[in-house]
Short mmCIF file of C-alpha atoms in Angstrom, two decimals:
data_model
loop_
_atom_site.label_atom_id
_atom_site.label_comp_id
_atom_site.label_asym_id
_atom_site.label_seq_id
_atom_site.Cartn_x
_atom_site.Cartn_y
_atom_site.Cartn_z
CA UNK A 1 108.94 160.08 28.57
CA UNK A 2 106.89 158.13 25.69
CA UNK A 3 107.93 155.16 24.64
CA UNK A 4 110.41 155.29 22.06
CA UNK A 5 109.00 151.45 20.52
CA UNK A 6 105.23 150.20 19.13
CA UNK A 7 103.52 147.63 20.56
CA UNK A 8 103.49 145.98 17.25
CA UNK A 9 107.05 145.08 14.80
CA UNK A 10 106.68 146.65 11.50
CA UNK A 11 106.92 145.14 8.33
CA UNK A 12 109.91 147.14 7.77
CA UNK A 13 111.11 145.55 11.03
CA UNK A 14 110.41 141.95 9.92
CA UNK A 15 112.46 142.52 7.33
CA UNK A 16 115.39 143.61 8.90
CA UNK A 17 114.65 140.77 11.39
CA UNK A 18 114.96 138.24 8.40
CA UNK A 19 117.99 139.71 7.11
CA UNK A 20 119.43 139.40 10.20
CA UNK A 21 118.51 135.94 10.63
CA UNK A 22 120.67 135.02 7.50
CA UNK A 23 123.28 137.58 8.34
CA UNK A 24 124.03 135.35 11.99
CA UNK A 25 123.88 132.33 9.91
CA UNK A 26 126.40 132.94 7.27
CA UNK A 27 128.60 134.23 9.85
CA UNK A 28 128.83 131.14 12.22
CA UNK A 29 129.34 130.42 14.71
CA UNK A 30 130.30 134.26 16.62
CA UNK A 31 127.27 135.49 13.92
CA UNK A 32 128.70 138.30 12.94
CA UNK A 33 131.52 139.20 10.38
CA UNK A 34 133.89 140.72 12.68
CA UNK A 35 135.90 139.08 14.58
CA UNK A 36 137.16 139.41 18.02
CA UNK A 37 140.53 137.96 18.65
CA UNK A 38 143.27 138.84 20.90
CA UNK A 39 145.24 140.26 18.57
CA UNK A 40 143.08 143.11 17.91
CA UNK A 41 142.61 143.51 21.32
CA UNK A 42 146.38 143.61 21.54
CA UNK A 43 146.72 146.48 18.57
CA UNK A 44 143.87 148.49 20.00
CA UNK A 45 145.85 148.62 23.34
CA UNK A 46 148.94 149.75 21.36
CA UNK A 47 146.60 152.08 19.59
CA UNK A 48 145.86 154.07 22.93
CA UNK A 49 149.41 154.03 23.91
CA UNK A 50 149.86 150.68 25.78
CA UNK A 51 152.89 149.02 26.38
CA UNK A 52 153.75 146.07 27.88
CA UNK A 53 157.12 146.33 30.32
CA UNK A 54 156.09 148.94 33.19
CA UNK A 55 158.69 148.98 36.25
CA UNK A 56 157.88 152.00 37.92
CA UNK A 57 155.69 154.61 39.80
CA UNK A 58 155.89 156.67 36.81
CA UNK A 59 154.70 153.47 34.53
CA UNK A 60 151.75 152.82 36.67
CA UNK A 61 150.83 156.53 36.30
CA UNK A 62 150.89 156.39 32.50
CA UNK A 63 148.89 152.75 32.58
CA UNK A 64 146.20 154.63 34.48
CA UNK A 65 146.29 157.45 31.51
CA UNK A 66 146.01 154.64 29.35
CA UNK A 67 142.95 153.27 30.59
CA UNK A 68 141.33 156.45 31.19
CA UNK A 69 141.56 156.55 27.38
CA UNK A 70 140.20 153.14 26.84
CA UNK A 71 137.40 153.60 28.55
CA UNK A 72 136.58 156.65 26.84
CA UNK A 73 137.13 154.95 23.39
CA UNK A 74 134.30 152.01 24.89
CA UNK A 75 131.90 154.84 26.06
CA UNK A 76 131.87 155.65 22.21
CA UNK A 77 131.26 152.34 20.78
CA UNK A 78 128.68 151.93 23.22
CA UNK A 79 126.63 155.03 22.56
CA UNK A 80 127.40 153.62 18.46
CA UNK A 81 125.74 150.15 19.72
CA UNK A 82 122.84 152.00 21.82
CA UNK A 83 122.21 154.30 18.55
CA UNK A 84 121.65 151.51 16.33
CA UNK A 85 119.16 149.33 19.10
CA UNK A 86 117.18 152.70 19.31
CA UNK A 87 116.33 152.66 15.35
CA UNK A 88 115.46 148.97 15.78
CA UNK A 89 113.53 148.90 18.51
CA UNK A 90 111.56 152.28 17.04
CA UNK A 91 109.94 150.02 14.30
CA UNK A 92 110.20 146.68 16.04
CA UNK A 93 109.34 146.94 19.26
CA UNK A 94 110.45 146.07 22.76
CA UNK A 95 110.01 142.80 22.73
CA UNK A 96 110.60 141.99 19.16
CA UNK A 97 113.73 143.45 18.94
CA UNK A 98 114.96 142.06 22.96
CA UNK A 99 113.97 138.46 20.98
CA UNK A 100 115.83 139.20 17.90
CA UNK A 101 119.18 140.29 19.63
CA UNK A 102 118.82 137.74 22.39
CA UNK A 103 119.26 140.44 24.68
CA UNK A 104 116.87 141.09 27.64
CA UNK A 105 114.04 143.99 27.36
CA UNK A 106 115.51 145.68 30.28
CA UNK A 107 119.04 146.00 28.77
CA UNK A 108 117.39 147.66 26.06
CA UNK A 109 115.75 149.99 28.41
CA UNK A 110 119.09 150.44 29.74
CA UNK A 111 120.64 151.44 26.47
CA UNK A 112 117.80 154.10 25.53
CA UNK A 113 118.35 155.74 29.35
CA UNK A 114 122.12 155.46 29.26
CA UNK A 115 122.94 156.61 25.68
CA UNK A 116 124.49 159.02 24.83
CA UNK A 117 125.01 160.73 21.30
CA UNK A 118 128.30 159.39 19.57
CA UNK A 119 131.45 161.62 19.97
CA UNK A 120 131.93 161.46 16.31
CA UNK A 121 135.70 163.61 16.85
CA UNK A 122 136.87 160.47 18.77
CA UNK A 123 139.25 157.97 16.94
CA UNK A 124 136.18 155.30 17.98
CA UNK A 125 133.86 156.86 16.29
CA UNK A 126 136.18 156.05 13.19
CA UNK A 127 136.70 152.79 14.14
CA UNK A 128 132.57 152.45 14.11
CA UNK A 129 132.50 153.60 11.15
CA UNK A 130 134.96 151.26 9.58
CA UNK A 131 132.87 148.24 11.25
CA UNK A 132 129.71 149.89 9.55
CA UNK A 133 131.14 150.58 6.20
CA UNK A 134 130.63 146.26 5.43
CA UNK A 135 127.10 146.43 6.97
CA UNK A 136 123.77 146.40 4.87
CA UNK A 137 121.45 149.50 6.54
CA UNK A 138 120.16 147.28 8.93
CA UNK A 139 120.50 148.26 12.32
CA UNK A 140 120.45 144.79 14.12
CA UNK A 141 123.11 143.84 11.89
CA UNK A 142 124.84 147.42 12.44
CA UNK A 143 124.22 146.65 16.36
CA UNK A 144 125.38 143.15 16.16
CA UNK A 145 128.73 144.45 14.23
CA UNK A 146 129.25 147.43 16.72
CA UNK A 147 129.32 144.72 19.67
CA UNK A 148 132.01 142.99 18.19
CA UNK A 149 134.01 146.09 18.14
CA UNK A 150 132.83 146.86 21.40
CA UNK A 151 133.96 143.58 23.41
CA UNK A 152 137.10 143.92 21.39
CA UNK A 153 138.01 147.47 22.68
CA UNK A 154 136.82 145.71 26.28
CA UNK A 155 139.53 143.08 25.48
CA UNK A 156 142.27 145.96 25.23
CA UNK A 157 141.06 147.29 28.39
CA UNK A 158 141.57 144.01 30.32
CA UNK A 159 144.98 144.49 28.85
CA UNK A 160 146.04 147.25 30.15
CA UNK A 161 144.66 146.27 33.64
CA UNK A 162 146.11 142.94 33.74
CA UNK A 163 149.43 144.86 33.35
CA UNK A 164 148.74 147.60 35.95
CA UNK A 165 147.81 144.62 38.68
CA UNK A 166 150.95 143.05 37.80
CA UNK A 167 152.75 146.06 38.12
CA UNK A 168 150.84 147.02 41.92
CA UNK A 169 152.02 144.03 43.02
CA UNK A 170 155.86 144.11 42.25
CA UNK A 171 156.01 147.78 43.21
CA UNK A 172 154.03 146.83 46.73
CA UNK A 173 156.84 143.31 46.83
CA UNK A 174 159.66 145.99 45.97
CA UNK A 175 158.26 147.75 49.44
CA UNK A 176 156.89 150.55 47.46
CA UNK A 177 154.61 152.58 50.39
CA UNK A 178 151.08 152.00 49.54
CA UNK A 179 149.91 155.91 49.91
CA UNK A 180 152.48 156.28 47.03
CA UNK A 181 150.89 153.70 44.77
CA UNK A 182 147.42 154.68 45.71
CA UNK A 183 148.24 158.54 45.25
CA UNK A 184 149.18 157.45 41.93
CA UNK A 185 146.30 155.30 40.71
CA UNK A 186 144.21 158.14 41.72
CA UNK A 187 142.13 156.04 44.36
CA UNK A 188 140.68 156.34 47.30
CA UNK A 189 143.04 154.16 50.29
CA UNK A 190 140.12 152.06 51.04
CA UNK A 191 139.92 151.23 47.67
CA UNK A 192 142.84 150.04 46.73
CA UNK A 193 143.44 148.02 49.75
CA UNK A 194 140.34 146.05 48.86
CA UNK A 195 141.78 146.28 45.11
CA UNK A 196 145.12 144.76 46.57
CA UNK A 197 143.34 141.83 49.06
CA UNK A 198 141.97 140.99 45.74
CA UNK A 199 145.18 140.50 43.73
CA UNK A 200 147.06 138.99 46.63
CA UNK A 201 144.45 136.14 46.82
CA UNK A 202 144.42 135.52 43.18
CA UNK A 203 148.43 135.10 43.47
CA UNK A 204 147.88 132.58 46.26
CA UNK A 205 145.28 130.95 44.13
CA UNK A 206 147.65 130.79 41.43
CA UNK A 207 150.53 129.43 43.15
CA UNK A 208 148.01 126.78 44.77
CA UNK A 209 147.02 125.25 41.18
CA UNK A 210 150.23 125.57 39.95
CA UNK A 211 151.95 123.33 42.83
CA UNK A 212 149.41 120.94 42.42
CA UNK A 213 149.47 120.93 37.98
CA UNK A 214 146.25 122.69 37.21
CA UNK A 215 147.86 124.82 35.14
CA UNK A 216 149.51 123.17 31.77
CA UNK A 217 153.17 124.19 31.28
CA UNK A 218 153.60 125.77 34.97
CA UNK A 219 154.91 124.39 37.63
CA UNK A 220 154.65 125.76 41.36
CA UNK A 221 158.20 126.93 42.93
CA UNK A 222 157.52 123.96 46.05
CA UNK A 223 156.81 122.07 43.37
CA UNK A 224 160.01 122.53 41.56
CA UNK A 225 162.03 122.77 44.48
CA UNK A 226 160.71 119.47 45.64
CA UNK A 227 161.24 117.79 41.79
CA UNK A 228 164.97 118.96 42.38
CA UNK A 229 165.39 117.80 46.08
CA UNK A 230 164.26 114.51 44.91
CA UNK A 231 166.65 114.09 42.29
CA UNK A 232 169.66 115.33 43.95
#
């Protein structure tokens, strides 16, 4: 396949370059004017049906639903991101345009191979166009903007994960079998036992800065008990 990119940035792309320059600097210090904050992460996970209280077999089924949906909605804002590197780098170059996102030339490479054209029927392709709607037609800007939405939609995602872990690991502490959970997530068994070792030695980890106060405002249950036992 030829190369999509010149050898040589355009005047068209210095330009846009420029622009985008000033853009990052008026918009200090994330350089862009959207903003990625937990809350939106929060509402975006609401937006594909989170929830936050899940108790059940049935709950862990629907959180997996969830982030099936999540992920689709981040497939779309990537493909919007990819779109808008591929008209940059077409007049600016490899190079010129890795340099002007502060991204490396083989993540662009990586974007042009993996890209896909936008599902413009999905609610994320709305949400794209929203972000684009305050942009200039400049597609580092455009690019720049569409990774905001991008990591925010990744920040829902983490969401919904953190509460399906949670939720593994008081259904497998409830004595929940494990081919049950697994069946459910949809995983292979090997899988989710590594999945599982995982979360089991975060919770120890946990508990082990906790009894010790590495963690402001949480004390460790040895710890407590300990306080207590001391005071009686």
């Amino acid at each position: 396949m030829a190369r999509p990119w010149p050898r040589t940035p355009t005047a068209r792309f210095e330009r846009w370059r420029d622009e985008f320059v000033q853009h990052r600097e008026g918009h200090a210090p994330t350089g862009r004017n959207f903003r990625v904050t937990s809350d939106y992460s929060y509402q975006l996970y609401g937006t594909h049906g989170g929830r936050s209280e899940a108790t059940t077999l049935e709950d862990l089924g629907y959180l997996t639903e969830v982030e099936s949906r999540i992920a689709r909605s981040q497939r779309v804002v990537w493909d919007a991101h990819a779109a808008e590197v591929m008209v940059a780098a077409a007049e600016g170059g490899l190079e010129a345009t890795a340099e002007a996102l502060r991204e490396d030339e083989q993540w662009i490479r990586r974007l042009h191979r993996d890209g896909r054209p936008v599902d413009v029927s999905s609610d994320a392709a709305r949400w794209v166009s929203g972000v684009l709607g305050t942009c200039p037609p400049n597609p580092l800007i455009r690019a720049e903007e569409i990774w905001g939405l991008w990591l925010s939609v990744v920040g829902s995602r983490r969401i919904c994960t953190g509460v399906r872990d949670q939720l593994i690991l008081e259904l497998i502490d409830a004595g929940r079998p494990r081919t049950h959970v697994t069946r459910t997530l949809g995983w292979s068994y090997e899988r989710f036992q590594r999945h599982l070792a995982r979360l089991e030695d975060d919770r120890v980890e946990l508990d082990r800065r906790a009894a010790i106060g590495e963690i402001p405002g949480v004390i460790g249950l040895e710890a407590h008990r300990s306080t207590r036992e001391g005071q009686a």
